[in-house]
PDB file of C-alpha atoms in Angstrom:
ATOM      1  CA  GLU A  34       0.000   0.000   0.000  1.00  0.00           C
ATOM      2  CA  VAL A  35       1.333   3.409  -0.961  1.00  0.00           C
ATOM      3  CA  GLN A  36       1.471   5.944   1.857  1.00  0.00           C
ATOM      4  CA  LEU A  37       2.545   9.569   1.893  1.00  0.00           C
ATOM      5  CA  VAL A  38       2.585  11.361   5.227  1.00  0.00           C
ATOM      6  CA  GLU A  39       3.315  15.074   5.474  1.00  0.00           C
ATOM      7  CA  SER A  40       4.597  16.680   8.645  1.00  0.00           C
ATOM      8  CA  GLY A  41       6.203  19.865   9.875  1.00  0.00           C
ATOM      9  CA  GLY A  42       3.302  22.275   9.510  1.00  0.00           C
ATOM     10  CA  GLY A  43       2.398  24.796  12.151  1.00  0.00           C
ATOM     11  CA  LEU A  44       2.072  28.460  13.028  1.00  0.00           C
ATOM     12  CA  VAL A  45       4.889  30.764  11.969  1.00  0.00           C
ATOM     13  CA  LYS A  46       5.333  34.519  11.711  1.00  0.00           C
ATOM     14  CA  PRO A  47       5.782  36.414   8.456  1.00  0.00           C
ATOM     15  CA  GLY A  48       9.393  36.343   7.325  1.00  0.00           C
ATOM     16  CA  GLU A  49      10.178  33.089   9.099  1.00  0.00           C
ATOM     17  CA  SER A  50      11.182  29.770   7.543  1.00  0.00           C
ATOM     18  CA  LEU A  51       9.710  26.288   7.769  1.00  0.00           C
ATOM     19  CA  ARG A  52      10.635  22.870   6.401  1.00  0.00           C
ATOM     20  CA  LEU A  53       7.964  20.320   5.612  1.00  0.00           C
ATOM     21  CA  SER A  54       8.596  16.608   5.243  1.00  0.00           C
ATOM     22  CA  CYS A  55       6.789  13.943   3.271  1.00  0.00           C
ATOM     23  CA  THR A  56       7.627  10.422   4.360  1.00  0.00           C
ATOM     24  CA  THR A  57       6.679   7.745   1.860  1.00  0.00           C
ATOM     25  CA  SER A  58       6.347   3.982   1.738  1.00  0.00           C
ATOM     26  CA  GLY A  59       5.172   1.411  -0.748  1.00  0.00           C
ATOM     27  CA  LEU A  60       6.302   3.169  -3.910  1.00  0.00           C
ATOM     28  CA  PRO A  61       9.471   3.154  -6.069  1.00  0.00           C
ATOM     29  CA  PHE A  62      10.586   6.431  -4.524  1.00  0.00           C
ATOM     30  CA  ILE A  63      13.896   6.813  -6.347  1.00  0.00           C
ATOM     31  CA  ASN A  64      12.147   6.952  -9.723  1.00  0.00           C
ATOM     32  CA  ALA A  65       8.907   8.604  -8.608  1.00  0.00           C
ATOM     33  CA  TRP A  66       8.184  12.166  -9.665  1.00  0.00           C
ATOM     34  CA  MET A  67       7.522  13.913  -6.362  1.00  0.00           C
ATOM     35  CA  SER A  68       5.571  17.146  -6.114  1.00  0.00           C
ATOM     36  CA  TRP A  69       4.252  19.665  -3.630  1.00  0.00           C
ATOM     37  CA  VAL A  70       0.794  21.185  -4.068  1.00  0.00           C
ATOM     38  CA  ARG A  71      -0.992  23.560  -1.725  1.00  0.00           C
ATOM     39  CA  GLN A  72      -4.522  24.709  -1.073  1.00  0.00           C
ATOM     40  CA  GLY A  73      -5.148  28.059   0.555  1.00  0.00           C
ATOM     41  CA  PRO A  74      -8.287  28.664   2.625  1.00  0.00           C
ATOM     42  CA  GLY A  75     -11.295  28.727   0.330  1.00  0.00           C
ATOM     43  CA  LYS A  76      -9.071  28.313  -2.711  1.00  0.00           C
ATOM     44  CA  GLY A  77      -8.277  25.624  -5.240  1.00  0.00           C
ATOM     45  CA  LEU A  78      -5.145  23.559  -5.680  1.00  0.00           C
ATOM     46  CA  GLU A  79      -1.879  25.314  -6.558  1.00  0.00           C
ATOM     47  CA  TRP A  80       1.189  23.526  -7.839  1.00  0.00           C
ATOM     48  CA  ILE A  81       4.437  24.434  -6.101  1.00  0.00           C
ATOM     49  CA  GLY A  82       7.012  22.309  -7.849  1.00  0.00           C
ATOM     50  CA  ARG A  83       8.290  18.836  -8.639  1.00  0.00           C
ATOM     51  CA  PHE A  84      11.389  16.710  -8.412  1.00  0.00           C
ATOM     52  CA  LYS A  85      11.693  14.221 -11.270  1.00  0.00           C
ATOM     53  CA  GLY A  86      12.758  10.658 -10.596  1.00  0.00           C
ATOM     54  CA  LYS A  87      16.316   9.435 -11.074  1.00  0.00           C
ATOM     55  CA  ASN A  88      15.637   7.676 -14.391  1.00  0.00           C
ATOM     56  CA  ASP A  89      14.317  10.949 -15.791  1.00  0.00           C
ATOM     57  CA  GLY A  90      17.266  13.042 -14.739  1.00  0.00           C
ATOM     58  CA  GLY A  91      16.262  13.986 -11.209  1.00  0.00           C
ATOM     59  CA  THR A  92      15.701  17.608 -12.208  1.00  0.00           C
ATOM     60  CA  LEU A  93      13.547  20.231 -10.520  1.00  0.00           C
ATOM     61  CA  ASP A  94      10.739  22.456 -11.774  1.00  0.00           C
ATOM     62  CA  TYR A  95       9.071  25.210  -9.789  1.00  0.00           C
ATOM     63  CA  ALA A  96       6.056  27.464 -10.145  1.00  0.00           C
ATOM     64  CA  ALA A  97       7.552  30.785 -11.182  1.00  0.00           C
ATOM     65  CA  PRO A  98       5.987  32.913  -8.397  1.00  0.00           C
ATOM     66  CA  LEU A  99       7.449  30.646  -5.693  1.00  0.00           C
ATOM     67  CA  LYS A 100      10.850  29.579  -6.973  1.00  0.00           C
ATOM     68  CA  ASP A 101      12.788  32.299  -5.196  1.00  0.00           C
ATOM     69  CA  ARG A 102      11.496  31.342  -1.747  1.00  0.00           C
ATOM     70  CA  PHE A 103      10.666  27.629  -1.945  1.00  0.00           C
ATOM     71  CA  THR A 104      13.104  24.737  -2.411  1.00  0.00           C
ATOM     72  CA  ILE A 105      12.273  21.067  -2.890  1.00  0.00           C
ATOM     73  CA  LEU A 106      14.720  18.438  -1.693  1.00  0.00           C
ATOM     74  CA  ARG A 107      14.607  14.678  -1.618  1.00  0.00           C
ATOM     75  CA  ASP A 108      16.466  11.997   0.292  1.00  0.00           C
ATOM     76  CA  ASN A 109      16.176   8.779  -1.669  1.00  0.00           C
ATOM     77  CA  SER A 110      17.778   6.763   1.137  1.00  0.00           C
ATOM     78  CA  LYS A 111      14.983   7.858   3.480  1.00  0.00           C
ATOM     79  CA  THR A 112      12.273   7.887   0.773  1.00  0.00           C
ATOM     80  CA  THR A 113      11.424  11.361   2.011  1.00  0.00           C
ATOM     81  CA  LEU A 114      10.607  14.588   0.207  1.00  0.00           C
ATOM     82  CA  TYR A 115      11.091  18.021   1.748  1.00  0.00           C
ATOM     83  CA  LEU A 116       9.838  21.527   1.118  1.00  0.00           C
ATOM     84  CA  GLN A 117      11.988  24.337   2.455  1.00  0.00           C
ATOM     85  CA  MET A 118       9.989  27.554   2.667  1.00  0.00           C
ATOM     86  CA  ASN A 119      11.731  30.851   3.373  1.00  0.00           C
ATOM     87  CA  SER A 120      10.516  34.420   3.873  1.00  0.00           C
ATOM     88  CA  LEU A 121       7.004  33.187   4.495  1.00  0.00           C
ATOM     89  CA  LYS A 122       4.085  35.503   3.816  1.00  0.00           C
ATOM     90  CA  THR A 123       0.529  35.481   5.130  1.00  0.00           C
ATOM     91  CA  GLU A 124      -0.636  34.389   1.686  1.00  0.00           C
ATOM     92  CA  ASP A 125       1.388  31.185   2.078  1.00  0.00           C
ATOM     93  CA  THR A 126      -1.164  30.011   4.635  1.00  0.00           C
ATOM     94  CA  ALA A 127      -2.448  26.744   3.204  1.00  0.00           C
ATOM     95  CA  VAL A 128      -2.660  22.999   3.515  1.00  0.00           C
ATOM     96  CA  TYR A 129       0.444  21.581   1.858  1.00  0.00           C
ATOM     97  CA  TYR A 130       0.208  18.229   0.085  1.00  0.00           C
ATOM     98  CA  CYS A 131       2.905  16.043  -1.339  1.00  0.00           C
ATOM     99  CA  ALA A 132       2.084  13.844  -4.297  1.00  0.00           C
ATOM    100  CA  ALA A 133       3.824  11.043  -6.163  1.00  0.00           C
ATOM    101  CA  GLY A 134       3.735  10.279  -9.854  1.00  0.00           C
ATOM    102  CA  VAL A 135       4.612   6.718 -10.806  1.00  0.00           C
ATOM    103  CA  GLY A 136       3.413   6.516 -14.381  1.00  0.00           C
ATOM    104  CA  SER A 137      -0.117   7.807 -14.842  1.00  0.00           C
ATOM    105  CA  SER A 138       0.158  11.465 -13.943  1.00  0.00           C
ATOM    106  CA  ASP A 139       2.412  13.587 -11.747  1.00  0.00           C
ATOM    107  CA  PHE A 140      -0.084  13.119  -8.924  1.00  0.00           C
ATOM    108  CA  ASP A 141      -1.005   9.424  -8.770  1.00  0.00           C
ATOM    109  CA  TYR A 142      -0.897   9.359  -4.980  1.00  0.00           C
ATOM    110  CA  TRP A 143      -1.368  12.107  -2.416  1.00  0.00           C
ATOM    111  CA  GLY A 144      -0.819  12.603   1.272  1.00  0.00           C
ATOM    112  CA  GLN A 145      -3.444  14.035   3.597  1.00  0.00           C
ATOM    113  CA  GLY A 146      -1.656  17.336   3.920  1.00  0.00           C
ATOM    114  CA  THR A 147      -0.151  19.468   6.659  1.00  0.00           C
ATOM    115  CA  LEU A 148      -1.451  22.909   7.619  1.00  0.00           C
ATOM    116  CA  VAL A 149       0.848  25.903   7.552  1.00  0.00           C
ATOM    117  CA  THR A 150      -0.428  29.128   9.066  1.00  0.00           C
ATOM    118  CA  VAL A 151       1.556  32.313   8.591  1.00  0.00           C
ATOM    119  CA  SER A 152       0.361  35.005  10.964  1.00  0.00           C
ATOM    120  CA  SER A 153       1.782  37.610  13.291  1.00  0.00           C
TER     121      SER A 153
ATOM    122  CA  GLN B 163      -8.045  33.312 -11.122  1.00  0.00           C
ATOM    123  CA  SER B 164      -7.254  29.782 -12.318  1.00  0.00           C
ATOM    124  CA  VAL B 165      -5.766  29.111 -15.738  1.00  0.00           C
ATOM    125  CA  LEU B 166      -8.294  26.315 -16.219  1.00  0.00           C
ATOM    126  CA  THR B 167     -11.958  27.240 -15.836  1.00  0.00           C
ATOM    127  CA  GLN B 168     -14.424  24.959 -14.076  1.00  0.00           C
ATOM    128  CA  PRO B 169     -17.946  25.693 -12.866  1.00  0.00           C
ATOM    129  CA  PRO B 170     -17.773  26.295  -9.097  1.00  0.00           C
ATOM    130  CA  SER B 171     -20.635  23.929  -8.375  1.00  0.00           C
ATOM    131  CA  ALA B 172     -22.792  21.190  -9.855  1.00  0.00           C
ATOM    132  CA  SER B 173     -25.581  19.112  -8.413  1.00  0.00           C
ATOM    133  CA  GLY B 174     -27.832  16.210  -9.224  1.00  0.00           C
ATOM    134  CA  THR B 175     -30.056  13.573  -7.729  1.00  0.00           C
ATOM    135  CA  PRO B 176     -28.996   9.977  -7.128  1.00  0.00           C
ATOM    136  CA  GLY B 177     -28.810   8.037 -10.370  1.00  0.00           C
ATOM    137  CA  GLN B 178     -28.513  11.129 -12.535  1.00  0.00           C
ATOM    138  CA  TRP B 179     -25.835  11.857 -15.134  1.00  0.00           C
ATOM    139  CA  LEU B 180     -23.582  14.780 -14.311  1.00  0.00           C
ATOM    140  CA  THR B 181     -20.838  16.451 -16.323  1.00  0.00           C
ATOM    141  CA  ILE B 182     -18.147  18.897 -15.234  1.00  0.00           C
ATOM    142  CA  SER B 183     -16.372  21.013 -17.788  1.00  0.00           C
ATOM    143  CA  CYS B 184     -12.775  22.243 -17.775  1.00  0.00           C
ATOM    144  CA  SER B 185     -11.814  24.947 -20.240  1.00  0.00           C
ATOM    145  CA  GLY B 186      -8.278  26.028 -21.055  1.00  0.00           C
ATOM    146  CA  GLY B 187      -6.145  27.129 -23.963  1.00  0.00           C
ATOM    147  CA  ASN B 188      -3.692  26.026 -26.615  1.00  0.00           C
ATOM    148  CA  SER B 189      -0.722  26.022 -24.251  1.00  0.00           C
ATOM    149  CA  ASN B 190      -2.337  23.641 -21.784  1.00  0.00           C
ATOM    150  CA  ILE B 191      -5.345  21.468 -22.609  1.00  0.00           C
ATOM    151  CA  GLY B 192      -4.819  22.030 -26.328  1.00  0.00           C
ATOM    152  CA  THR B 193      -1.498  20.189 -26.262  1.00  0.00           C
ATOM    153  CA  ASN B 194      -1.336  18.120 -23.074  1.00  0.00           C
ATOM    154  CA  SER B 195      -3.280  15.405 -21.338  1.00  0.00           C
ATOM    155  CA  VAL B 196      -5.887  16.288 -18.753  1.00  0.00           C
ATOM    156  CA  HIS B 197      -6.179  14.551 -15.411  1.00  0.00           C
ATOM    157  CA  TRP B 198      -9.014  14.676 -12.888  1.00  0.00           C
ATOM    158  CA  TYR B 199      -8.854  14.454  -9.106  1.00  0.00           C
ATOM    159  CA  GLN B 200     -11.519  13.903  -6.474  1.00  0.00           C
ATOM    160  CA  HIS B 201     -11.050  15.628  -3.151  1.00  0.00           C
ATOM    161  CA  LEU B 202     -13.048  15.308   0.024  1.00  0.00           C
ATOM    162  CA  PRO B 203     -11.957  18.107   2.385  1.00  0.00           C
ATOM    163  CA  GLY B 204      -9.664  16.824   5.097  1.00  0.00           C
ATOM    164  CA  THR B 205      -8.589  13.812   3.095  1.00  0.00           C
ATOM    165  CA  ALA B 206      -5.985  13.048   0.485  1.00  0.00           C
ATOM    166  CA  PRO B 207      -7.007  13.949  -3.074  1.00  0.00           C
ATOM    167  CA  LYS B 208      -7.482  10.937  -5.316  1.00  0.00           C
ATOM    168  CA  LEU B 209      -6.599  10.391  -8.964  1.00  0.00           C
ATOM    169  CA  LEU B 210      -9.847   9.753 -10.816  1.00  0.00           C
ATOM    170  CA  ILE B 211      -8.994  10.017 -14.517  1.00  0.00           C
ATOM    171  CA  TYR B 212      -5.574  10.254 -16.156  1.00  0.00           C
ATOM    172  CA  ARG B 213      -4.501  11.019 -19.733  1.00  0.00           C
ATOM    173  CA  ASN B 214      -7.923  12.423 -20.636  1.00  0.00           C
ATOM    174  CA  ASN B 215      -9.957   9.233 -20.356  1.00  0.00           C
ATOM    175  CA  GLN B 216      -8.079   6.506 -18.481  1.00  0.00           C
ATOM    176  CA  ARG B 217      -9.343   5.153 -15.154  1.00  0.00           C
ATOM    177  CA  PRO B 218      -6.938   3.881 -12.502  1.00  0.00           C
ATOM    178  CA  SER B 219      -7.773   0.476 -11.110  1.00  0.00           C
ATOM    179  CA  GLY B 220     -10.381   0.739  -8.402  1.00  0.00           C
ATOM    180  CA  VAL B 221     -12.160   3.769  -9.854  1.00  0.00           C
ATOM    181  CA  PRO B 222     -15.762   2.853 -10.763  1.00  0.00           C
ATOM    182  CA  ASP B 223     -16.536   2.836 -14.473  1.00  0.00           C
ATOM    183  CA  ARG B 224     -19.321   5.363 -13.948  1.00  0.00           C
ATOM    184  CA  PHE B 225     -16.561   7.970 -13.983  1.00  0.00           C
ATOM    185  CA  SER B 226     -15.353   8.869 -17.469  1.00  0.00           C
ATOM    186  CA  GLY B 227     -13.309  11.623 -19.055  1.00  0.00           C
ATOM    187  CA  SER B 228     -13.024  13.189 -22.472  1.00  0.00           C
ATOM    188  CA  LYS B 229     -11.126  15.955 -24.210  1.00  0.00           C
ATOM    189  CA  SER B 230     -11.767  17.976 -27.326  1.00  0.00           C
ATOM    190  CA  GLY B 231      -9.611  20.877 -28.443  1.00  0.00           C
ATOM    191  CA  THR B 232      -9.003  23.153 -25.482  1.00  0.00           C
ATOM    192  CA  SER B 233     -11.723  21.709 -23.263  1.00  0.00           C
ATOM    193  CA  ALA B 234     -12.185  18.568 -21.228  1.00  0.00           C
ATOM    194  CA  SER B 235     -15.053  17.011 -19.341  1.00  0.00           C
ATOM    195  CA  LEU B 236     -15.594  14.634 -16.470  1.00  0.00           C
ATOM    196  CA  ALA B 237     -18.820  12.660 -16.502  1.00  0.00           C
ATOM    197  CA  ILE B 238     -20.417  10.798 -13.639  1.00  0.00           C
ATOM    198  CA  SER B 239     -23.160   8.399 -14.651  1.00  0.00           C
ATOM    199  CA  GLY B 240     -25.454   7.093 -11.952  1.00  0.00           C
ATOM    200  CA  LEU B 241     -24.574   9.740  -9.376  1.00  0.00           C
ATOM    201  CA  GLN B 242     -24.220   8.379  -5.833  1.00  0.00           C
ATOM    202  CA  SER B 243     -24.168  10.104  -2.453  1.00  0.00           C
ATOM    203  CA  GLU B 244     -20.524   9.178  -1.937  1.00  0.00           C
ATOM    204  CA  ASP B 245     -19.653  11.226  -5.040  1.00  0.00           C
ATOM    205  CA  GLU B 246     -20.150  14.418  -3.053  1.00  0.00           C
ATOM    206  CA  ALA B 247     -16.710  16.000  -3.252  1.00  0.00           C
ATOM    207  CA  ASP B 248     -14.639  18.641  -4.973  1.00  0.00           C
ATOM    208  CA  TYR B 249     -13.358  17.759  -8.443  1.00  0.00           C
ATOM    209  CA  TYR B 250     -10.294  19.313 -10.068  1.00  0.00           C
ATOM    210  CA  CYS B 251      -8.924  19.121 -13.579  1.00  0.00           C
ATOM    211  CA  ALA B 252      -5.190  19.550 -14.140  1.00  0.00           C
ATOM    212  CA  THR B 253      -2.718  19.661 -16.980  1.00  0.00           C
ATOM    213  CA  TRP B 254       0.764  20.901 -17.841  1.00  0.00           C
ATOM    214  CA  ASP B 255       0.997  24.391 -19.274  1.00  0.00           C
ATOM    215  CA  ASN B 256       3.787  24.832 -21.829  1.00  0.00           C
ATOM    216  CA  SER B 257       3.819  28.624 -21.529  1.00  0.00           C
ATOM    217  CA  LEU B 258       4.069  28.603 -17.748  1.00  0.00           C
ATOM    218  CA  SER B 259       6.280  25.496 -17.658  1.00  0.00           C
ATOM    219  CA  GLY B 260       4.224  24.205 -14.788  1.00  0.00           C
ATOM    220  CA  TRP B 261       1.128  22.336 -13.749  1.00  0.00           C
ATOM    221  CA  VAL B 262      -2.149  24.222 -13.665  1.00  0.00           C
ATOM    222  CA  PHE B 263      -5.349  23.240 -11.922  1.00  0.00           C
ATOM    223  CA  GLY B 264      -8.931  24.242 -12.436  1.00  0.00           C
ATOM    224  CA  GLY B 265     -10.607  26.155  -9.641  1.00  0.00           C
ATOM    225  CA  GLY B 266     -12.525  23.053  -8.617  1.00  0.00           C
ATOM    226  CA  THR B 267     -16.165  22.031  -8.863  1.00  0.00           C
ATOM    227  CA  LYS B 268     -18.127  21.170  -5.745  1.00  0.00           C
ATOM    228  CA  VAL B 269     -20.550  18.356  -6.510  1.00  0.00           C
ATOM    229  CA  THR B 270     -23.644  18.066  -4.352  1.00  0.00           C
ATOM    230  CA  VAL B 271     -25.958  15.071  -4.449  1.00  0.00           C
ATOM    231  CA  LEU B 272     -29.466  16.292  -3.675  1.00  0.00           C
TER     232      LEU B 272
END
């Protein structure tokens, strides 16, 4: 059974940093295309970025508005994906999901999300 | 304002046929596959349809997808109460070099 579990969310102040983790099991992590997607309050889904699998070059793509503040990392030995968020703004308040693509789409499997609240 | 346009809501009675539209442009739906996701708030979103019209194993065959030009549709035949959820279309946008989602459609079963 494929499982993705996000953690690391919480309440932070504007300008602060936060690192989210996505621990996975049951999938071929090293070759999976791993993504972060967020959903702000009352809003739809917004793509943050993706880390391609090793067989596809292991390269990164980011949503243009976020690439200067957000960084995606992966540890294949721990089958874990990370999202480093810097200079957080109130508009970054959202539920953050990680997703795994293993052949059908970039988002074949999803985690349940972790809530990040940016407020003074 | 989402790049892909979906109706914010749709509703039907049990057993009814329901369709959800997703409208885009040449740089996204016009050239790339469309995928659909079902999301119940508080839970993990679920892949419902991939590559325009393919169903992952375990997804009931009353869910179907189609694409024509710069638009796509999700159809639910024989609507059931458990289909109450938010539905999102998604595709890659060549101009933005990134994934774009529709704004989501909230389906209510009356």
